[in-house]
GROMACS .gro file of C-alpha atoms in nm:
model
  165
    1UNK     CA    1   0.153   1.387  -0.089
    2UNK     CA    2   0.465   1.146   0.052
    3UNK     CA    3   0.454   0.842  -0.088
    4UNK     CA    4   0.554   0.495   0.111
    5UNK     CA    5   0.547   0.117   0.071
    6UNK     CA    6   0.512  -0.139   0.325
    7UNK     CA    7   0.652  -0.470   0.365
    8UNK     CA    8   0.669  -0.770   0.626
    9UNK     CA    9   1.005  -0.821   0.757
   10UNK     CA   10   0.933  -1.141   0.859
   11UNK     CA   11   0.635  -1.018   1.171
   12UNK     CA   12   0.775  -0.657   1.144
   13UNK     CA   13   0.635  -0.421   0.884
   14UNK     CA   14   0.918  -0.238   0.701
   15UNK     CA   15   0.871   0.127   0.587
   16UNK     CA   16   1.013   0.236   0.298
   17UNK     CA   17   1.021   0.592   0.112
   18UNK     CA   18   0.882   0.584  -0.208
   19UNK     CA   19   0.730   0.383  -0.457
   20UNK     CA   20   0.924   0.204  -0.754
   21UNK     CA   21   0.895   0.326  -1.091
   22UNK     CA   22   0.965   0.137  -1.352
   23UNK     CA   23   0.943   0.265  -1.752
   24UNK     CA   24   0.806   0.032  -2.054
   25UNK     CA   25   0.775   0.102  -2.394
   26UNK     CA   26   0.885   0.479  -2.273
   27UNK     CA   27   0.637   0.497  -1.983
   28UNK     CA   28   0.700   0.532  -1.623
   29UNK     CA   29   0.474   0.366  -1.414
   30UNK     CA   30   0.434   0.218  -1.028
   31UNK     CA   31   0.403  -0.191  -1.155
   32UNK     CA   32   0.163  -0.286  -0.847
   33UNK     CA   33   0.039  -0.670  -0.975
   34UNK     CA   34  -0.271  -0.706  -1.113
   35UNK     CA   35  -0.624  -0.625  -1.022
   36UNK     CA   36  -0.977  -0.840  -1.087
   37UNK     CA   37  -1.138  -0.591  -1.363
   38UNK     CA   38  -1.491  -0.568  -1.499
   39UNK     CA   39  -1.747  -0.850  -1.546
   40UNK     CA   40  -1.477  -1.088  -1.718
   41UNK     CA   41  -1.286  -1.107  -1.402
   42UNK     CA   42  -1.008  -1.081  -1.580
   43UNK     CA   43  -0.671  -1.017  -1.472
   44UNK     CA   44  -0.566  -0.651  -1.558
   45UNK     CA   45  -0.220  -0.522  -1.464
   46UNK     CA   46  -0.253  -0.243  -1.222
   47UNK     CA   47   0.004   0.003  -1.337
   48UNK     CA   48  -0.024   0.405  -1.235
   49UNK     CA   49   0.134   0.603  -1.484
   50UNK     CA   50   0.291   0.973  -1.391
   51UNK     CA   51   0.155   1.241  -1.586
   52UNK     CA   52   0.319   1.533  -1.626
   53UNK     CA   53   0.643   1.395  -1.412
   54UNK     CA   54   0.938   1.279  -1.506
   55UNK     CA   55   1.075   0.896  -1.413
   56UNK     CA   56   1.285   0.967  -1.080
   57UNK     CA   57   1.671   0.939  -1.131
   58UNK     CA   58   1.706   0.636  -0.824
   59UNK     CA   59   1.355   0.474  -0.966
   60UNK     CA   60   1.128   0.542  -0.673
   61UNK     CA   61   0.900   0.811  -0.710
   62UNK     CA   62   0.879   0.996  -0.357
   63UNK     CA   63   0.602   1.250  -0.383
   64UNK     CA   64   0.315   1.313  -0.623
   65UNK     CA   65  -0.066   1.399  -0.571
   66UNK     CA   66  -0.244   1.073  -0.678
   67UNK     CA   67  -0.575   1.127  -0.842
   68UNK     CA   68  -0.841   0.921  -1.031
   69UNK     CA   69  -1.042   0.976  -1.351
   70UNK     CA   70  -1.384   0.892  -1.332
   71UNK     CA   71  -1.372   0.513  -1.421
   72UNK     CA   72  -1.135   0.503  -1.084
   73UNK     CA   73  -0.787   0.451  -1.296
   74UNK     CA   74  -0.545   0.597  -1.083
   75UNK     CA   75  -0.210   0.836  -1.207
   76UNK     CA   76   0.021   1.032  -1.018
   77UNK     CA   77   0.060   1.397  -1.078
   78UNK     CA   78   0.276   1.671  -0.985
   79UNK     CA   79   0.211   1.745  -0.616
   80UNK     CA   80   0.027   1.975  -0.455
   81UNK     CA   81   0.057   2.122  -0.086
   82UNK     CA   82  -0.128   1.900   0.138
   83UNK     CA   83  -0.102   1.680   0.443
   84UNK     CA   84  -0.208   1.314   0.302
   85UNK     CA   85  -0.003   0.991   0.223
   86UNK     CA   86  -0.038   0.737  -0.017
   87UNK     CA   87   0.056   0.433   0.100
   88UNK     CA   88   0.139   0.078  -0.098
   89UNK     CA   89   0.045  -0.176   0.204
   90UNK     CA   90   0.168  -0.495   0.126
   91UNK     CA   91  -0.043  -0.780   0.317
   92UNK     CA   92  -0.044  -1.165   0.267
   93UNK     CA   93  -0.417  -1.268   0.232
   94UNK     CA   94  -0.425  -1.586   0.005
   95UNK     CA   95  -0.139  -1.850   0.178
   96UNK     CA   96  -0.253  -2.079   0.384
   97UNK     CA   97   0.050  -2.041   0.556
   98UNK     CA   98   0.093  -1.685   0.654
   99UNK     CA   99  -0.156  -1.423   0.673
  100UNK     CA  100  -0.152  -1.065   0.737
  101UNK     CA  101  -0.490  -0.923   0.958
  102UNK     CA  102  -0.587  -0.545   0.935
  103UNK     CA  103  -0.835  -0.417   1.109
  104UNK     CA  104  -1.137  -0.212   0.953
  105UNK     CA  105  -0.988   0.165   0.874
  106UNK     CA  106  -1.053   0.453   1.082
  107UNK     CA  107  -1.156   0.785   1.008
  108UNK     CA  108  -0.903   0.944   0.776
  109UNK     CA  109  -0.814   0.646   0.593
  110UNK     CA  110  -0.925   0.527   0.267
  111UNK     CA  111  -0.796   0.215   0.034
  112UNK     CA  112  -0.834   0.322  -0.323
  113UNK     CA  113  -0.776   0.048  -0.530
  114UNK     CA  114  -0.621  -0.338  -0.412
  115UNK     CA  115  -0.334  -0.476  -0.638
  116UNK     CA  116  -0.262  -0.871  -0.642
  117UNK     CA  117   0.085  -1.023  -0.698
  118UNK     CA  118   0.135  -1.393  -0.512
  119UNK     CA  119   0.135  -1.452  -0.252
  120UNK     CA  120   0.097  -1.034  -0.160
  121UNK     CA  121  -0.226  -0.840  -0.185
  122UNK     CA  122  -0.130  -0.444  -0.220
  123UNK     CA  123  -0.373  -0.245  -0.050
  124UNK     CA  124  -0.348   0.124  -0.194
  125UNK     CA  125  -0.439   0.344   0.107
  126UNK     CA  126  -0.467   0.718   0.109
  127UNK     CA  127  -0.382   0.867   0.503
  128UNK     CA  128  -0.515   1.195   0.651
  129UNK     CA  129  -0.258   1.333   0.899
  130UNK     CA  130  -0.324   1.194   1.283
  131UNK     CA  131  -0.492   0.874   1.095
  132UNK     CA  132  -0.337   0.508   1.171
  133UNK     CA  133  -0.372   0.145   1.037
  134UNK     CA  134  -0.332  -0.184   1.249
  135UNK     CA  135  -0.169  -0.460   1.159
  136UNK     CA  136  -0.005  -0.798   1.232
  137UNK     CA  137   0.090  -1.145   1.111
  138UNK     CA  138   0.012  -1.512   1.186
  139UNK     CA  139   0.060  -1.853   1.013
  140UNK     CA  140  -0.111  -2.185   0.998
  141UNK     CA  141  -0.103  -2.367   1.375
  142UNK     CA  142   0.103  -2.065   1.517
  143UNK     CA  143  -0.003  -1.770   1.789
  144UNK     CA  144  -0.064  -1.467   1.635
  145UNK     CA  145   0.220  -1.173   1.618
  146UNK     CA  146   0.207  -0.848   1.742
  147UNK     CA  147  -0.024  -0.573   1.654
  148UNK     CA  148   0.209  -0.291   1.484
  149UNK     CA  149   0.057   0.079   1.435
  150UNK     CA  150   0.130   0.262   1.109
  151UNK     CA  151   0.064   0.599   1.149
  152UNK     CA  152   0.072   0.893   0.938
  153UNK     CA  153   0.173   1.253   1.147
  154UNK     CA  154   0.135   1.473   0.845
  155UNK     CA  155   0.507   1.441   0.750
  156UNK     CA  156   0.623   1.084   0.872
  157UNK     CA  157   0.514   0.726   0.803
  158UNK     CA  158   0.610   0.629   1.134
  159UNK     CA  159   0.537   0.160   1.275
  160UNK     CA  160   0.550   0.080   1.631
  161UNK     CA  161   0.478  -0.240   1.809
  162UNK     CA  162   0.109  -0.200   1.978
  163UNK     CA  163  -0.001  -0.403   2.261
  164UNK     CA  164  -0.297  -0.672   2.192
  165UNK     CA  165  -0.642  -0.543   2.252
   0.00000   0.00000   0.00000
């Protein structure tokens, strides 16, 4: 499984290989925000841990199978031959400024878990080859921005400008 992150160039989503690692305490991890956990609501740091890899020489891990135990933590793991991306989707949600729209995901795409770090939400998505996800940007008093198409071939995280439906 490739692994990618996307970020908003100002309107234009920016692909980039990877995710960054970072090591505390002797543990490399993907440092995503924080997530809303359990009935407390409280603020628990959304970190995925690599087991059984080593922390990437550059600090961005490039491609690992990511898998979940059965309370839905997440880890990556050595990876295994397959098709799918993970993808770290970066989306402004909570300004009243700027916001970032995506529509509903199609077939082959599935977010599994959301990551929170002002003023960014980080939508973790997993991508089936031939599967796409829509987004674009507006702000407060201002037209909307272009639709932009991420889409996932298999072996390339690829963005291109969309026309509005």
């Amino acid at each position: 499984m490739k692994l990618y992150t996307v970020e908003f160039d100002g309107d234009v989503p920016r692909i980039e290989e990877g995710v960054a690692i970072v090591t505390s305490g002797g543990h490399p991890a993907a440092d995503l925000g924080v997530d809303v956990g359990g009935q407390t609501l409280a603020m628990v740091p959304l970190r995925i841990p690599l087991d059984g890899l080593d922390a990437p020489a550059g600090g961005r891990l490039l491609e690992a199978e990511v898998v979940s135990n059965e309370d839905g933590a997440l880890r990556f793991c050595p990876s295994r031959a397959g098709g799918e991306a993970f993808v770290v989707l970066s989306v402004i949600q909570r300004s009243p400024d700027a916001r970032t729209e995506v529509e509903p995901f199609g077939t082959g795409v599935a977010c599994v878990g959301n990551a929170f770090a002002r003023p960014m939400d980080r939508q973790l998505l997993t991508m089936q080859p031939g599967s796409a996800v829509r987004v674009r940007r507006f702000g407060r008093g201002t037209p909307f921005g272009p639709w932009f198409g991420l889409s996932w071939s298999g072996s390339e995280l690829s963005c291109s400008e969309e026309e509005n439906p």
